[in-house]
Coordinates of C-alpha atoms and ligand atoms in Angstrom, one line a residue:
M356 CA 97.8 52.9 -76.3
D357 CA 98.3 51.3 -72.9
A358 CA 97.9 54.7 -71.3
S359 CA 96.2 55.2 -67.9
P360 CA 93.0 57.3 -67.8
I361 CA 94.8 59.7 -65.6
D362 CA 97.4 60.4 -68.3
V363 CA 94.6 60.9 -70.8
M364 CA 92.9 63.3 -68.5
K365 CA 96.1 65.2 -67.9
E366 CA 96.7 65.5 -71.6
L367 CA 93.1 66.7 -72.0
I368 CA 93.6 69.3 -69.2
S369 CA 96.8 70.6 -70.8
N370 CA 94.6 71.2 -73.9
G371 CA 92.1 73.1 -71.8
I372 CA 89.5 70.4 -71.6
M373 CA 88.3 69.5 -68.1
A374 CA 86.9 66.0 -68.8
S375 CA 85.7 63.5 -66.3
I376 CA 86.7 59.9 -66.6
N377 CA 83.6 58.6 -68.5
Q378 CA 82.9 61.7 -70.6
Q379 CA 82.6 61.3 -74.4
I380 CA 84.9 63.5 -76.5
D381 CA 84.6 64.1 -80.2
Y382 CA 87.0 62.8 -82.8
D383 CA 89.0 66.0 -83.3
T384 CA 89.6 66.4 -79.6
A385 CA 90.6 62.8 -79.4
A386 CA 93.0 63.2 -82.3
I387 CA 94.8 66.1 -80.7
V388 CA 95.2 64.2 -77.4
V389 CA 96.3 61.1 -79.0
D390 CA 98.8 63.0 -81.1
G391 CA 100.1 64.7 -77.9
M392 CA 100.8 61.3 -76.5
G393 CA 102.8 60.1 -79.4
F394 CA 100.2 58.3 -81.5
E395 CA 98.5 59.0 -84.8
A396 CA 94.7 59.0 -84.9
R397 CA 92.7 57.7 -87.8
P398 CA 88.9 57.7 -88.0
V399 CA 87.4 54.2 -88.5
S400 CA 83.8 55.1 -88.8
A401 CA 83.5 53.5 -92.3
P402 CA 84.7 50.0 -91.4
E403 CA 82.7 50.3 -88.2
T404 CA 79.4 50.6 -90.1
E405 CA 80.4 47.7 -92.3
A406 CA 80.9 45.6 -89.2
A407 CA 77.6 46.8 -87.9
E408 CA 76.0 45.8 -91.1
A409 CA 77.6 42.4 -91.1
Q410 CA 76.3 42.0 -87.6
A411 CA 72.7 43.1 -88.5
D412 CA 71.4 39.5 -88.6
V413 CA 73.6 38.2 -85.9
P414 CA 71.6 37.7 -82.8
Q415 CA 72.8 39.5 -79.7
W416 CA 73.8 36.3 -77.9
R417 CA 76.3 35.4 -80.6
R418 CA 78.2 38.5 -79.8
L419 CA 78.9 36.9 -76.4
Y420 CA 81.8 35.1 -78.0
A421 CA 82.5 37.6 -80.8
D422 CA 85.8 38.9 -79.4
E423 CA 87.1 35.5 -78.2
D424 CA 90.3 34.1 -79.6
P425 CA 89.3 30.5 -80.6
S426 CA 92.4 29.2 -78.7
S427 CA 90.9 30.5 -75.4
M428 CA 87.6 28.7 -75.9
V429 CA 87.2 25.4 -74.2
P430 CA 84.2 22.9 -74.3
R431 CA 81.4 23.7 -72.0
P432 CA 78.3 21.7 -71.0
P433 CA 75.5 21.8 -73.5
V434 CA 72.4 23.7 -72.5
V435 CA 69.2 21.8 -73.4
T436 CA 65.6 22.9 -73.8
V437 CA 62.7 20.5 -73.9
L438 CA 59.9 21.2 -76.4
G439 CA 56.9 19.3 -77.7
H440 CA 53.2 18.9 -77.8
V441 CA 51.2 19.2 -74.6
D442 CA 50.9 16.0 -72.6
H443 CA 53.6 14.2 -74.5
G444 CA 55.6 14.1 -71.3
K445 CA 58.0 17.1 -71.3
T446 CA 57.6 17.8 -67.6
S447 CA 57.7 14.1 -66.7
L448 CA 60.9 13.6 -68.6
L449 CA 62.5 16.7 -67.0
D450 CA 61.4 15.3 -63.6
V451 CA 62.8 11.8 -64.1
I452 CA 66.1 13.1 -65.5
R453 CA 66.4 15.3 -62.4
K454 CA 65.4 12.5 -60.1
T455 CA 67.8 10.0 -61.5
H456 CA 70.8 12.1 -62.5
V457 CA 71.2 15.1 -60.2
Q458 CA 73.9 14.4 -57.7
E459 CA 72.5 15.8 -54.5
G460 CA 75.8 15.9 -52.8
E461 CA 76.6 15.4 -49.1
A462 CA 74.3 18.1 -48.0
G463 CA 71.4 16.1 -49.5
G464 CA 69.7 19.3 -50.1
I465 CA 66.3 19.5 -51.8
T466 CA 66.6 20.5 -55.4
Q467 CA 65.0 23.8 -56.1
H468 CA 63.2 24.8 -59.2
I469 CA 65.2 27.8 -60.4
G470 CA 64.5 27.4 -64.1
A471 CA 67.4 25.1 -64.8
Y472 CA 69.4 22.2 -63.4
Q473 CA 72.5 20.3 -64.2
V474 CA 73.0 16.5 -64.5
T475 CA 76.0 14.4 -64.9
L476 CA 76.6 11.3 -67.0
D477 CA 80.0 9.6 -67.1
D478 CA 81.6 12.7 -65.6
R479 CA 80.1 14.9 -68.2
T480 CA 77.6 17.6 -67.4
I481 CA 74.4 18.7 -69.2
T482 CA 72.4 21.8 -68.3
F483 CA 68.6 21.5 -68.6
L484 CA 66.3 24.4 -68.8
D485 CA 63.3 23.3 -66.8
T486 CA 60.6 25.5 -68.2
P487 CA 59.4 23.3 -71.0
G488 CA 57.7 24.5 -74.1
H489 CA 58.7 26.8 -76.8
E490 CA 56.9 29.9 -75.4
A491 CA 59.7 30.5 -72.9
F492 CA 62.2 29.7 -75.6
T493 CA 60.7 32.2 -78.0
A494 CA 60.3 34.9 -75.4
M495 CA 64.0 34.6 -74.9
R496 CA 64.8 34.8 -78.6
S497 CA 62.6 37.8 -79.1
R498 CA 64.9 39.6 -76.6
G499 CA 67.9 38.6 -78.6
A500 CA 69.0 35.8 -76.3
Q501 CA 69.4 32.2 -76.9
G502 CA 69.5 30.0 -73.8
A503 CA 69.7 26.6 -75.4
D504 CA 72.3 24.8 -77.6
I505 CA 70.2 21.7 -78.2
A506 CA 66.5 21.1 -78.3
V507 CA 64.9 17.8 -77.2
L508 CA 61.7 17.4 -79.1
V509 CA 59.4 15.1 -77.1
V510 CA 56.9 13.1 -79.1
A511 CA 54.6 10.5 -77.5
A512 CA 54.9 7.2 -79.2
D513 CA 51.2 6.6 -78.9
D514 CA 50.1 9.9 -80.3
G515 CA 52.7 10.9 -82.8
V516 CA 53.5 14.3 -84.5
M517 CA 50.9 16.8 -83.5
P518 CA 50.4 20.5 -84.4
T519 CA 52.5 21.8 -81.5
T520 CA 55.2 19.3 -82.3
R521 CA 55.5 20.9 -85.7
E522 CA 55.4 24.4 -84.2
A523 CA 58.1 23.5 -81.7
L524 CA 60.2 22.1 -84.5
A525 CA 59.8 25.4 -86.4
H526 CA 61.0 27.3 -83.3
A527 CA 64.1 25.1 -82.9
R528 CA 64.9 25.4 -86.6
A529 CA 64.4 29.2 -86.6
A530 CA 66.9 29.3 -83.8
R531 CA 69.2 26.9 -85.7
V532 CA 69.6 24.6 -82.7
P533 CA 70.1 20.9 -83.4
I534 CA 67.3 18.6 -82.4
V535 CA 67.2 15.3 -80.6
V536 CA 63.9 13.4 -80.6
A537 CA 62.7 11.7 -77.4
L538 CA 60.2 9.2 -78.5
N539 CA 58.4 9.0 -75.1
K540 CA 55.8 6.7 -73.6
I541 CA 57.1 3.6 -75.3
D542 CA 55.8 1.6 -72.3
R543 CA 52.3 2.3 -73.5
P544 CA 50.6 -0.8 -75.1
N545 CA 49.4 1.3 -78.0
A546 CA 52.8 2.9 -78.7
N547 CA 53.7 2.7 -82.3
P548 CA 57.3 3.9 -82.7
D549 CA 57.6 3.0 -86.4
R550 CA 54.5 5.0 -87.3
V551 CA 55.9 8.0 -85.4
K552 CA 59.3 7.6 -87.0
Q553 CA 57.6 7.8 -90.4
Q554 CA 55.8 11.0 -89.3
L555 CA 59.1 12.4 -88.1
A556 CA 60.7 11.6 -91.4
D557 CA 57.8 13.5 -93.1
V558 CA 58.7 16.6 -91.2
G559 CA 62.3 16.4 -92.1
L560 CA 63.6 14.5 -89.0
K561 CA 64.6 11.2 -90.5
T562 CA 66.0 8.8 -87.9
D563 CA 69.6 7.7 -88.2
E564 CA 68.3 4.1 -88.3
W565 CA 66.8 4.9 -91.7
G566 CA 69.9 6.8 -92.9
G567 CA 68.8 10.2 -91.7
D568 CA 70.8 12.4 -89.3
T569 CA 68.3 12.8 -86.4
L570 CA 68.8 10.8 -83.3
V571 CA 65.4 9.4 -82.3
V572 CA 65.6 7.9 -78.8
P573 CA 62.8 5.7 -77.4
V574 CA 62.2 6.5 -73.8
S575 CA 59.7 6.2 -71.0
A576 CA 59.4 8.8 -68.3
K577 CA 57.3 6.2 -66.4
T578 CA 59.6 3.2 -66.4
E579 CA 62.7 5.3 -66.8
E580 CA 63.7 3.2 -69.8
G581 CA 66.1 4.9 -72.2
I582 CA 66.9 8.0 -70.1
D583 CA 70.6 7.3 -70.2
D584 CA 70.4 6.8 -74.0
L585 CA 68.7 10.1 -74.3
L586 CA 71.5 11.9 -72.3
E587 CA 74.1 10.1 -74.4
A588 CA 72.4 11.2 -77.6
I589 CA 72.5 14.8 -76.3
L590 CA 76.2 14.5 -75.5
L591 CA 76.8 13.1 -79.0
V592 CA 75.1 16.0 -80.7
A593 CA 76.9 18.4 -78.3
D594 CA 80.2 17.0 -79.5
E595 CA 79.3 17.6 -83.1
T596 CA 78.1 21.1 -82.4
D597 CA 81.3 22.5 -80.9
I598 CA 79.9 24.1 -77.8
R599 CA 82.6 26.3 -76.2
A600 CA 83.2 29.3 -74.1
N601 CA 86.1 31.1 -72.4
P602 CA 86.0 30.6 -68.6
H603 CA 88.6 33.3 -68.1
H604 CA 86.4 36.1 -69.6
T605 CA 84.3 38.3 -67.5
A606 CA 80.9 36.7 -67.2
A607 CA 77.9 37.2 -69.6
G608 CA 74.8 35.2 -70.3
T609 CA 71.0 35.1 -70.2
V610 CA 68.5 35.7 -67.4
L611 CA 66.3 32.7 -67.0
E612 CA 64.0 34.0 -64.3
G613 CA 63.6 37.2 -62.2
R614 CA 61.3 37.5 -59.2
M615 CA 60.9 39.3 -55.8
E616 CA 61.3 37.1 -52.7
S617 CA 60.3 38.2 -49.3
G618 CA 63.4 38.5 -47.1
R619 CA 65.7 38.3 -50.1
G620 CA 64.5 41.1 -52.4
P621 CA 65.1 40.8 -56.1
V622 CA 66.3 37.3 -57.0
A623 CA 67.4 36.2 -60.5
T624 CA 68.4 33.0 -62.1
L625 CA 71.3 33.6 -64.5
L626 CA 72.7 31.2 -67.0
V627 CA 76.3 31.9 -67.5
Q628 CA 77.2 31.5 -71.1
N629 CA 80.7 32.9 -71.3
G630 CA 83.3 33.7 -68.6
T631 CA 83.0 33.0 -64.9
L632 CA 80.6 34.8 -62.6
R633 CA 81.8 35.6 -59.1
T634 CA 80.2 37.0 -55.9
G635 CA 81.2 40.6 -55.7
D636 CA 80.9 41.1 -59.5
I637 CA 78.9 44.0 -60.7
V638 CA 76.2 42.9 -63.1
V639 CA 74.0 44.6 -65.6
A640 CA 71.0 42.4 -66.5
G641 CA 68.6 44.1 -69.0
V642 CA 67.5 47.2 -67.0
A643 CA 68.6 45.9 -63.6
Y644 CA 72.0 46.2 -62.0
G645 CA 73.9 45.6 -58.8
R646 CA 76.7 43.9 -57.0
I647 CA 76.2 40.1 -56.6
K648 CA 75.9 39.5 -52.9
G649 CA 74.9 35.9 -52.7
M650 CA 75.0 33.1 -55.3
F651 CA 73.4 29.7 -55.1
D652 CA 73.5 26.6 -57.3
P653 CA 70.3 24.6 -58.3
L654 CA 70.8 22.5 -55.1
G655 CA 70.5 25.7 -53.0
K656 CA 74.2 25.5 -52.1
Q657 CA 76.0 28.8 -51.8
V658 CA 78.8 29.1 -54.4
K659 CA 81.5 31.7 -54.9
E660 CA 81.8 31.3 -58.7
A661 CA 80.0 29.9 -61.7
G662 CA 81.5 29.0 -65.0
P663 CA 80.0 28.6 -68.5
S664 CA 76.7 26.8 -68.8
R665 CA 76.1 27.0 -65.1
P666 CA 72.7 28.2 -63.8
V667 CA 72.9 30.2 -60.6
T668 CA 70.4 32.2 -58.4
V669 CA 71.8 35.5 -57.4
M670 CA 70.9 38.3 -55.0
G671 CA 72.0 41.9 -55.1
L672 CA 70.3 43.4 -58.2
D673 CA 68.2 46.5 -57.7
E674 CA 65.1 45.0 -59.4
P675 CA 64.2 41.6 -60.8
P676 CA 65.4 41.3 -64.4
H677 CA 63.2 39.9 -67.2
A678 CA 63.6 36.3 -68.4
G679 CA 65.5 36.4 -71.7
D680 CA 67.4 39.6 -71.0
M681 CA 71.1 39.3 -71.4
F682 CA 73.4 40.0 -68.5
E683 CA 77.1 41.0 -68.3
V684 CA 79.7 41.9 -65.8
I685 CA 80.7 45.5 -65.8
K686 CA 83.8 47.0 -64.1
G687 CA 82.4 49.7 -62.0
I688 CA 79.0 50.4 -60.3
K689 CA 78.9 53.9 -61.8
E690 CA 79.4 52.6 -65.3
A691 CA 76.7 50.0 -64.6
R692 CA 74.3 52.7 -63.5
V693 CA 74.9 54.8 -66.6
I694 CA 74.3 51.8 -68.9
V695 CA 71.1 50.9 -67.1
Q696 CA 69.8 54.5 -67.1
E697 CA 70.4 54.7 -70.8
R698 CA 68.6 51.5 -71.4
R699 CA 65.7 52.6 -69.2
D700 CA 65.4 55.8 -71.2
T701 CA 65.6 53.9 -74.6
R702 CA 63.1 51.4 -73.4
Q703 CA 60.7 54.1 -72.4
A704 CA 61.1 55.9 -75.7
E705 CA 60.5 52.6 -77.5
E706 CA 57.4 51.8 -75.5
A707 CA 56.0 55.2 -76.5
R708 CA 56.3 54.3 -80.2
P709 CA 54.0 51.9 -81.9
A710 CA 55.7 48.5 -82.7
A711 CA 57.2 48.4 -86.2
G712 CA 57.7 44.8 -87.3
F713 CA 58.7 43.3 -90.5
S714 CA 56.3 43.6 -93.4
L715 CA 56.1 42.1 -96.8
E716 CA 56.5 45.5 -98.4
D717 CA 59.7 46.1 -96.4
V718 CA 61.6 43.1 -97.5
F719 CA 63.0 44.6 -100.6
E720 CA 64.0 47.9 -99.0
R721 CA 65.7 46.0 -96.2
F722 CA 67.5 43.8 -98.7
K723 CA 68.7 46.9 -100.6
A724 CA 69.9 48.4 -97.3
G725 CA 71.9 45.2 -96.6
E726 CA 69.7 44.4 -93.5
T727 CA 68.4 41.1 -94.7
K728 CA 69.2 38.4 -97.2
E729 CA 66.1 36.3 -96.9
L730 CA 62.4 36.5 -96.5
L731 CA 61.1 34.3 -93.7
I732 CA 57.5 33.1 -94.0
I733 CA 55.1 31.2 -91.9
V734 CA 52.3 29.6 -93.9
K735 CA 49.0 28.4 -92.6
V736 CA 46.4 26.7 -94.8
D737 CA 43.0 25.2 -94.5
V738 CA 43.6 21.6 -95.7
D739 CA 46.6 19.3 -96.0
G740 CA 46.4 19.2 -99.7
S741 CA 47.2 22.9 -100.2
L742 CA 50.3 22.8 -97.9
E743 CA 52.7 21.3 -100.4
P744 CA 51.8 23.4 -103.4
V745 CA 51.8 26.6 -101.5
V746 CA 55.2 26.0 -99.8
T747 CA 56.8 24.7 -103.0
S748 CA 55.6 27.6 -105.1
I749 CA 56.7 30.1 -102.4
E750 CA 60.2 28.6 -102.2
N751 CA 60.6 28.6 -105.9
L752 CA 60.2 32.3 -106.0
A753 CA 63.6 32.9 -104.4
T754 CA 65.7 35.3 -106.6
S755 CA 69.5 34.9 -107.0
D756 CA 70.1 37.4 -104.2
L757 CA 67.0 37.2 -102.0
K758 CA 66.2 33.8 -100.5
V759 CA 62.9 32.7 -99.3
R760 CA 62.6 30.3 -96.3
V761 CA 59.3 28.9 -95.1
L762 CA 60.0 28.7 -91.3
H763 CA 56.8 26.9 -90.5
A764 CA 53.9 25.5 -92.5
D765 CA 50.8 23.9 -91.1
V766 CA 47.1 23.4 -91.3
G767 CA 44.8 25.5 -89.1
E768 CA 44.0 29.0 -88.1
I769 CA 46.7 31.6 -87.4
T770 CA 47.4 31.5 -83.7
E771 CA 49.3 33.5 -81.0
N772 CA 52.1 31.0 -81.3
D773 CA 52.5 31.8 -85.0
V774 CA 52.7 35.5 -84.2
N775 CA 55.3 34.9 -81.5
L776 CA 57.4 32.9 -83.8
A777 CA 57.1 35.5 -86.5
S778 CA 57.9 38.3 -84.1
A779 CA 61.0 36.5 -82.7
S780 CA 62.2 35.7 -86.2
D781 CA 61.3 38.8 -88.3
A782 CA 59.0 36.6 -90.4
V783 CA 55.6 37.4 -92.1
I784 CA 52.6 35.2 -91.8
L785 CA 50.6 34.2 -94.9
G786 CA 47.3 32.4 -94.5
F787 CA 45.4 30.6 -97.3
N788 CA 41.7 30.1 -96.6
V789 CA 42.2 30.4 -92.8
E790 CA 41.0 32.7 -90.1
V791 CA 43.1 34.7 -87.8
D792 CA 42.4 33.9 -84.1
P793 CA 41.2 37.3 -82.6
M794 CA 43.8 37.1 -79.8
A795 CA 46.5 36.4 -82.4
A796 CA 45.3 39.4 -84.5
R797 CA 45.6 41.7 -81.4
L798 CA 49.0 40.3 -80.6
A799 CA 50.2 40.8 -84.2
E800 CA 49.0 44.4 -84.1
G801 CA 50.9 45.0 -80.8
K802 CA 54.0 43.4 -82.1
G803 CA 53.8 44.8 -85.6
V804 CA 53.7 41.4 -87.2
D805 CA 52.5 41.3 -90.8
V806 CA 49.6 38.8 -91.1
R807 CA 47.9 38.4 -94.5
T808 CA 45.2 36.0 -95.5
Y809 CA 44.2 35.1 -99.1
D810 CA 41.4 33.0 -100.6
I811 CA 43.1 32.5 -103.9
I812 CA 46.5 30.7 -104.0
Y813 CA 47.6 32.7 -107.0
K814 CA 47.1 36.0 -105.1
L815 CA 49.2 34.7 -102.2
I816 CA 52.1 33.6 -104.5
E817 CA 51.8 36.9 -106.4
S818 CA 52.3 39.1 -103.4
V819 CA 55.4 37.2 -102.3
E820 CA 56.7 37.5 -105.8
L821 CA 56.0 41.2 -106.0
A822 CA 57.5 41.7 -102.6
L823 CA 60.7 40.0 -103.6
H824 CA 61.1 42.4 -106.5
G825 CA 60.1 45.5 -104.5
M826 CA 56.9 45.9 -106.4
L827 CA 54.3 45.2 -103.8
E828 CA 51.8 48.0 -103.5
P829 CA 49.4 48.1 -100.6
E830 CA 45.9 47.0 -101.5
Y831 CA 42.7 48.6 -100.1
A832 CA 39.2 47.3 -99.7
D833 CA 35.9 48.9 -98.5
K834 CA 34.8 48.0 -95.0
A835 CA 31.2 48.7 -94.1
I836 CA 30.8 50.6 -90.9
G837 CA 27.1 51.4 -90.7
V838 CA 23.7 51.5 -92.5
A839 CA 21.0 54.2 -92.3
E840 CA 17.4 53.9 -93.5
V841 CA 15.8 57.0 -95.1
R842 CA 12.5 57.7 -93.2
R843 CA 11.6 61.1 -94.5
V844 CA 13.0 63.3 -97.3
I845 CA 13.2 67.0 -96.3
R846 CA 13.4 69.4 -99.2
V847 CA 15.3 72.6 -98.5
P848 CA 15.2 75.2 -101.3
R849 CA 18.7 76.1 -102.7
V850 CA 20.4 73.6 -100.4
G851 CA 19.0 70.4 -101.7
N852 CA 17.4 67.3 -100.1
I853 CA 18.2 66.1 -96.7
A854 CA 17.6 62.4 -95.9
G855 CA 15.9 62.2 -92.5
S856 CA 17.3 58.9 -91.5
Y857 CA 17.5 56.2 -88.8
I858 CA 20.7 54.3 -88.1
L859 CA 19.8 50.6 -88.4
E860 CA 23.2 49.3 -87.5
G861 CA 26.8 50.4 -87.0
I862 CA 27.7 54.0 -87.2
A863 CA 27.4 56.8 -89.7
R864 CA 30.5 59.0 -90.0
R865 CA 30.9 62.4 -91.5
N866 CA 34.3 61.5 -92.9
A867 CA 33.3 58.1 -94.3
K868 CA 32.2 57.3 -97.9
A869 CA 28.6 56.5 -98.6
R870 CA 26.5 54.6 -101.2
V871 CA 22.8 54.7 -101.8
V872 CA 20.9 51.4 -102.2
R873 CA 17.3 51.1 -103.4
S874 CA 15.6 47.7 -103.4
G875 CA 19.0 46.0 -103.4
K876 CA 20.4 48.1 -106.3
V877 CA 23.3 50.5 -105.8
L878 CA 22.2 53.9 -107.2
A879 CA 25.4 55.8 -106.5
E880 CA 28.6 55.2 -104.6
N881 CA 31.8 56.7 -103.5
L882 CA 29.8 59.7 -102.3
G883 CA 31.2 62.2 -99.7
V884 CA 29.0 63.0 -96.7
S885 CA 28.4 66.8 -97.0
S886 CA 26.5 67.1 -93.8
L887 CA 25.5 65.0 -90.8
K888 CA 23.2 66.6 -88.3
R889 CA 21.5 65.7 -85.1
F890 CA 18.6 68.2 -84.8
E891 CA 20.4 71.5 -85.7
D892 CA 23.9 70.4 -84.7
D893 CA 26.7 69.2 -87.0
V894 CA 28.1 66.0 -85.6
R895 CA 31.0 63.7 -86.5
E896 CA 29.1 60.5 -86.1
V897 CA 25.8 59.0 -85.2
R898 CA 25.3 55.5 -83.7
T899 CA 22.7 52.7 -84.0
D900 CA 19.1 53.6 -83.1
F901 CA 19.6 57.3 -83.4
E902 CA 18.0 59.6 -86.0
C903 CA 19.9 62.1 -88.0
G904 CA 19.8 64.3 -91.1
I905 CA 22.1 63.3 -93.9
R906 CA 23.2 65.2 -97.1
L907 CA 25.5 63.6 -99.6
D908 CA 27.8 65.1 -102.2
G909 CA 26.4 64.6 -105.6
F910 CA 23.2 62.7 -104.7
N911 CA 19.9 64.4 -104.1
D912 CA 17.1 62.0 -105.2
F913 CA 16.4 60.3 -101.9
E914 CA 13.2 58.3 -101.5
E915 CA 11.7 56.9 -98.3
G916 CA 13.0 53.4 -97.7
D917 CA 16.4 54.0 -99.4
R918 CA 19.4 52.6 -97.5
I919 CA 22.5 54.7 -97.1
E920 CA 25.5 52.5 -96.4
F921 CA 28.6 54.0 -94.9
Y922 CA 32.1 52.6 -95.5
V923 CA 35.7 53.3 -95.1
R924 CA 38.7 52.2 -97.2
E925 CA 41.1 50.0 -95.3
R926 CA 44.4 48.5 -96.2
V927 CA 44.0 44.8 -96.6
N928 CA 47.1 43.2 -98.1
Ligands
LIG529 P1 53.8 17.8 -70.8 O1 52.5 18.5 -70.9 O2 54.4 17.5 -72.1 O3 54.7 18.4 -69.8 O4 53.4 16.3 -70.3 P2 53.4 15.7 -68.8 O5 54.8 15.4 -68.4 O6 52.6 16.5 -67.9 O7 52.7 14.3 -69.1 C1 51.4 14.1 -69.5 C2 50.8 12.8 -69.0 O8 51.5 11.7 -69.6 C3 51.0 12.6 -67.5 O9 49.8 12.0 -67.0 C4 52.1 11.7 -67.4 O10 52.0 10.9 -66.2 C5 52.0 10.9 -68.6 N1 53.3 10.4 -69.1 C6 54.4 11.1 -69.3 N2 55.4 10.3 -69.7 C7 54.9 9.0 -69.8 C8 55.5 7.8 -70.1 O11 56.7 7.7 -70.5 N3 54.7 6.7 -70.1 C9 53.4 6.8 -69.7 N4 52.7 5.7 -69.6 N5 52.9 8.0 -69.3 C10 53.6 9.1 -69.3

């Protein structure tokens, strides 16, 4: 409408509404005001929800560029993350790239580790995130951010594709970032590039030498051989990927690091992804906000502005933001405060609620609600031989509407990394003949990640199939919680027999189910516990090595030496 807020407020006042500048008004009021100013109001809530639905599976970071006119977008430096198996040389590569290609400038300042640095090659710039490994990358993604445009997968030429290589690959693929392979340690006498290229081809990264579309660059972080080739390969992929931003927009991007520094207060490293950040700008970063007082580049040099793909350290926020939070520039400090207060409130409310992740039973409902179009699965199996059949059978289950994508499939137990990947990608984890690492199980519970294990392939396939058709019912199984031994039978006229018992192990619970076992044979089961007493007192539970009196619903013929087993029904799959 091109009207100033003052005019709108005047119109409101003339209609008897004393509104402040950032007050929300309802549609009817807005319609009257708009009409008074010579416009016609029409509600747009319906298309709005459609747009929201269409955006449901668009990660938050994509919205950075959502309202940009393509003509205002110009190429920006690619942002690169380095992933790979431990000890394959991620850190060494990042160090040697920094050492050989960072222009230290006249100041000759010592480069600082601020979570990222920029290098130049033939007048072109590349931004490297210098926290290697996919943990940082995944943490970012689980907050809706995406720091990197390209992933460099480091594979040691003398060691080959290892479990974490495959894991890192799954993370890069889940994030849909293109991959360049750095075949490192080619200086080693036992390096075997061809063998590793074959392994790479087996995981879907066929080198372009063999007609594939992955650039596999032999390098050595030790002799510095091939480093330029690697940077060139990155630039080549960047050119194909169309990495752009609008430098004239107000700035927005991702927090790479946040920390307290003595003498400087809260300090944050921000990666500008769109627009240009300037000192004096008011920034909201996750639940932190403030006016940027000082801004420094990775060489520690003070700068006044930072354009797209530029990492900078800033001072002036009221608290250190979290890595992976998104930041944006806001017009006024009051507005920033309101946004942050709202976020702090929501975050608090969310923390009070248990985590609700994505479960296999949900997929169909979510699909019907238009929230998802595919089921993402992570598969872990016990032996190599089962991998192929499980993955193929799962992928063949896709229906015409609902796709199935196996994000990651590997041999071995279910680990924390699997859970993190699932959590960041809204995937479920299916295990065949494998254990769940206890830490992973705890993490999954906290994050609400659905982890299921099976010992029959058919059962695993069947639950995916049922889930895809919205017919998966939860399954229950009995879980033993304690065993009592009957030491003495006390006969009480009119009441029945009480089993004077001793808890051998676990716990006896009043609200559990019980079965009676004599000489290994089950006499009765699914019995309710009608009373559980310590001396004269009714109790809810009795623990190991304590005596108690037990009466069961529908069973009276106790004998000394009988075992009473207590169990509960638990949801398993
Ligand atoms: P990261 O765990 O992937 O970060 O691996 P590091 O960068 O810490 O490297 C692990 C080990 O491999 C270190 O002892 C490095 O010195 C060594 N290393 C890394 N790159 C090379 C290389 O290109 N050649 C040789 N010979 N050794 C390397």
